[in-house]
Amino acid sequence: KDNQEFTILLVGNPNHRFKSFKDALKVLELVWNRGHRFKVKWVCQSMPAYQGPFPIEYIVNPPQSGLVSHYQEADLFLYTSWYEGFGLPPLEAMACGLPVVTTDCGGVREYVLDQYNCLFAEPGDLYGLATSVIQLMEKPEKRSSLSENARRTAEKFSYTKVISQWEDFMKE
C-alpha cells in the first residue's frame, strides 16, 4: 500500500491523560520525521488541540454503529495508554482484523501476545512504539500475520462466549 494512503487509527478521549495521546502524537511525529508518510484518523469524544506535520482527520462523537467502519478503513491501530483495566479499543481493532501496536498497559495482557497478535512496548517507550509502527508500514506480510492472529484472538471474546462465562462466574 502506498504510504500516502496508509491510515493509522487512534481511538479515545484526548482529555484522559492516562490514555497518553501525547505519546501517540510524539510517536507519529518520530515516524513522520524518519520519512514515512501516512494519514491519521482519530475517533474521539472531543476535539483535540493538536497541530502536527501529518494529515489528521478528527471524527468527533461518531455514532456507535459507525465505529466498525473506522476500524476497517485503517491499516494500523496505535494505542499508547499508560494503564488499563481491560482496554477495549485494541480488542475492537483486533476483531476488525486491524494490526495493533500497543503499550503493555495492564489489562490488554488478557488478550495480547507480542509478535503474535500485536506489537507492544512499555508505556512511554516512544522509540520502541515508532519502530513497531515503521515495521508494520514496511512489512505487509507482518501486518497480515498479526491481523489474522488478532481476529482469531478476538473471536475468543465474542459476546456469546463471554456471557456464559460471566453467568457462571456470577452463579459462584
Tab-separated table of C-alpha atoms in Angstrom:
chain	number	residue	atom	x	y	z
A	1	LYS	CA	0.000	0.000	0.000
A	2	ASP	CA	1.252	3.468	-0.891
A	3	ASN	CA	2.362	5.155	2.344
A	4	GLN	CA	0.453	8.309	1.372
A	5	GLU	CA	-2.724	6.236	1.730
A	6	PHE	CA	-1.574	4.382	4.855
A	7	THR	CA	-4.004	5.206	7.678
A	8	ILE	CA	-3.156	4.989	11.364
A	9	LEU	CA	-6.125	4.962	13.713
A	10	LEU	CA	-6.322	6.424	17.218
A	11	VAL	CA	-9.448	5.905	19.336
A	12	GLY	CA	-10.229	7.592	22.628
A	13	ASN	CA	-10.798	10.717	24.633
A	14	PRO	CA	-7.910	13.210	24.318
A	15	ASN	CA	-8.783	14.610	27.757
A	16	HIS	CA	-7.952	11.385	29.602
A	17	ARG	CA	-4.269	11.858	30.411
A	18	PHE	CA	-3.653	8.167	31.200
A	19	LYS	CA	-4.596	7.310	27.590
A	20	SER	CA	-1.428	9.241	26.689
A	21	PHE	CA	-2.376	10.566	23.298
A	22	LYS	CA	0.502	12.982	23.826
A	23	ASP	CA	2.792	9.951	23.487
A	24	ALA	CA	0.875	8.679	20.449
A	25	LEU	CA	1.360	12.002	18.682
A	26	LYS	CA	5.069	12.062	19.568
A	27	VAL	CA	5.427	8.508	18.202
A	28	LEU	CA	3.726	9.554	14.978
A	29	GLU	CA	5.988	12.610	14.708
A	30	LEU	CA	9.036	10.317	15.079
A	31	VAL	CA	7.719	8.071	12.292
A	32	TRP	CA	6.974	11.097	10.090
A	33	ASN	CA	10.403	12.626	10.765
A	34	ARG	CA	12.012	9.361	9.626
A	35	GLY	CA	10.475	9.968	6.202
A	36	HIS	CA	7.394	7.742	6.375
A	37	ARG	CA	4.146	9.206	5.078
A	38	PHE	CA	0.672	8.379	6.348
A	39	LYS	CA	-2.554	9.952	7.479
A	40	VAL	CA	-4.174	9.690	10.886
A	41	LYS	CA	-7.817	9.171	11.819
A	42	TRP	CA	-8.674	9.971	15.416
A	43	VAL	CA	-12.058	8.862	16.727
A	44	CYS	CA	-12.582	10.927	19.872
A	45	GLN	CA	-15.156	12.372	22.239
A	46	SER	CA	-13.948	15.971	21.983
A	47	MET	CA	-11.829	17.948	19.543
A	48	PRO	CA	-8.119	17.722	20.397
A	49	ALA	CA	-5.955	20.827	20.229
A	50	TYR	CA	-3.149	19.459	18.055
A	51	GLN	CA	-1.320	20.778	15.030
A	52	GLY	CA	1.278	18.423	13.644
A	53	PRO	CA	3.209	17.672	10.484
A	54	PHE	CA	0.968	14.831	9.259
A	55	PRO	CA	-2.607	14.995	7.961
A	56	ILE	CA	-5.143	14.144	10.640
A	57	GLU	CA	-8.882	13.628	10.406
A	58	TYR	CA	-10.881	14.023	13.606
A	59	ILE	CA	-14.085	12.030	13.958
A	60	VAL	CA	-15.796	13.534	16.997
A	61	ASN	CA	-18.571	11.551	18.669
A	62	PRO	CA	-19.460	9.265	15.771
A	63	PRO	CA	-22.487	7.022	16.170
A	64	GLN	CA	-21.576	3.689	17.758
A	65	SER	CA	-22.890	1.924	14.645
A	66	GLY	CA	-20.259	3.679	12.508
A	67	LEU	CA	-17.281	2.745	14.661
A	68	VAL	CA	-16.584	-0.548	12.891
A	69	SER	CA	-16.097	1.170	9.536
A	70	HIS	CA	-13.426	3.453	11.027
A	71	TYR	CA	-11.505	0.413	12.235
A	72	GLN	CA	-11.954	-1.359	8.895
A	73	GLU	CA	-10.757	1.650	6.869
A	74	ALA	CA	-7.459	1.894	8.773
A	75	ASP	CA	-4.217	-0.013	8.233
A	76	LEU	CA	-2.876	0.074	11.783
A	77	PHE	CA	-4.179	0.823	15.276
A	78	LEU	CA	-1.933	2.677	17.741
A	79	TYR	CA	-2.710	2.525	21.470
A	80	THR	CA	-0.389	4.278	23.934
A	81	SER	CA	-2.278	4.101	27.240
A	82	TRP	CA	-0.254	4.044	30.476
A	83	TYR	CA	-2.675	1.712	32.274
A	84	GLU	CA	-5.953	-0.065	31.608
A	85	GLY	CA	-8.336	-2.313	33.464
A	86	PHE	CA	-9.073	-4.200	30.248
A	87	GLY	CA	-8.551	-1.826	27.307
A	88	LEU	CA	-11.354	-2.439	24.835
A	89	PRO	CA	-10.191	-0.421	21.767
A	90	PRO	CA	-7.269	-2.745	20.903
A	91	LEU	CA	-9.603	-5.754	21.094
A	92	GLU	CA	-12.148	-3.941	18.893
A	93	ALA	CA	-9.364	-3.261	16.386
A	94	MET	CA	-8.299	-6.904	16.512
A	95	ALA	CA	-11.889	-8.042	15.908
A	96	CYS	CA	-11.852	-5.933	12.734
A	97	GLY	CA	-8.581	-7.530	11.637
A	98	LEU	CA	-6.547	-4.397	12.236
A	99	PRO	CA	-2.880	-4.849	13.239
A	100	VAL	CA	-2.267	-3.334	16.674
A	101	VAL	CA	0.715	-1.519	18.157
A	102	THR	CA	0.078	-1.087	21.877
A	103	THR	CA	1.721	-0.380	25.167
A	104	ASP	CA	1.934	-3.109	27.779
A	105	CYS	CA	-0.581	-1.209	29.906
A	106	GLY	CA	-2.016	-3.893	32.140
A	107	GLY	CA	-5.442	-5.134	31.131
A	108	VAL	CA	-4.515	-5.737	27.499
A	109	ARG	CA	-2.402	-8.635	28.789
A	110	GLU	CA	-5.699	-10.572	28.917
A	111	TYR	CA	-5.606	-10.875	25.125
A	112	VAL	CA	-2.394	-9.527	23.526
A	113	LEU	CA	0.707	-11.526	22.787
A	114	ASP	CA	3.663	-9.577	21.423
A	115	GLN	CA	4.713	-10.637	17.917
A	116	TYR	CA	1.688	-12.964	17.635
A	117	ASN	CA	-1.380	-10.693	17.510
A	118	CYS	CA	0.191	-7.281	18.154
A	119	LEU	CA	3.455	-5.471	18.677
A	120	PHE	CA	3.942	-3.842	22.054
A	121	ALA	CA	6.326	-1.746	24.069
A	122	GLU	CA	6.453	-0.368	27.584
A	123	PRO	CA	4.370	2.766	28.229
A	124	GLY	CA	6.442	5.815	27.344
A	125	ASP	CA	8.820	3.880	25.047
A	126	LEU	CA	8.327	6.248	22.134
A	127	TYR	CA	11.185	4.827	20.070
A	128	GLY	CA	10.014	1.238	20.558
A	129	LEU	CA	6.490	2.171	19.509
A	130	ALA	CA	7.756	4.169	16.499
A	131	THR	CA	9.932	1.226	15.435
A	132	SER	CA	6.891	-1.068	15.603
A	133	VAL	CA	4.764	1.331	13.544
A	134	ILE	CA	7.525	1.578	10.912
A	135	GLN	CA	7.961	-2.201	10.851
A	136	LEU	CA	4.260	-2.657	10.097
A	137	MET	CA	4.268	0.096	7.488
A	138	GLU	CA	7.184	-1.542	5.689
A	139	LYS	CA	6.182	-5.210	6.045
A	140	PRO	CA	2.719	-6.043	4.682
A	141	GLU	CA	3.298	-9.738	5.419
A	142	LYS	CA	3.797	-8.914	9.120
A	143	ARG	CA	0.627	-6.799	9.104
A	144	SER	CA	-1.239	-9.695	7.510
A	145	SER	CA	0.048	-12.247	10.025
A	146	LEU	CA	-0.788	-10.059	13.033
A	147	SER	CA	-4.191	-9.286	11.538
A	148	GLU	CA	-5.084	-12.939	11.086
A	149	ASN	CA	-3.966	-13.883	14.604
A	150	ALA	CA	-5.707	-10.818	16.052
A	151	ARG	CA	-9.031	-11.824	14.507
A	152	ARG	CA	-8.647	-15.353	15.901
A	153	THR	CA	-7.899	-13.928	19.348
A	154	ALA	CA	-10.886	-11.557	19.292
A	155	GLU	CA	-13.244	-14.433	18.465
A	156	LYS	CA	-12.478	-15.874	21.913
A	157	PHE	CA	-14.077	-12.753	23.403
A	158	SER	CA	-17.353	-12.829	21.454
A	159	TYR	CA	-20.432	-11.989	23.493
A	160	THR	CA	-21.831	-15.495	23.100
A	161	LYS	CA	-18.719	-16.982	24.726
A	162	VAL	CA	-18.148	-14.279	27.335
A	163	ILE	CA	-21.788	-14.048	28.515
A	164	SER	CA	-21.932	-17.716	29.517
A	165	GLN	CA	-18.610	-17.371	31.356
A	166	TRP	CA	-19.919	-14.272	33.126
A	167	GLU	CA	-23.108	-16.084	34.141
A	168	ASP	CA	-21.062	-18.995	35.542
A	169	PHE	CA	-18.889	-16.537	37.479
A	170	MET	CA	-21.935	-14.755	38.933
A	171	LYS	CA	-23.525	-18.061	39.988
A	172	GLU	CA	-20.430	-18.885	42.027
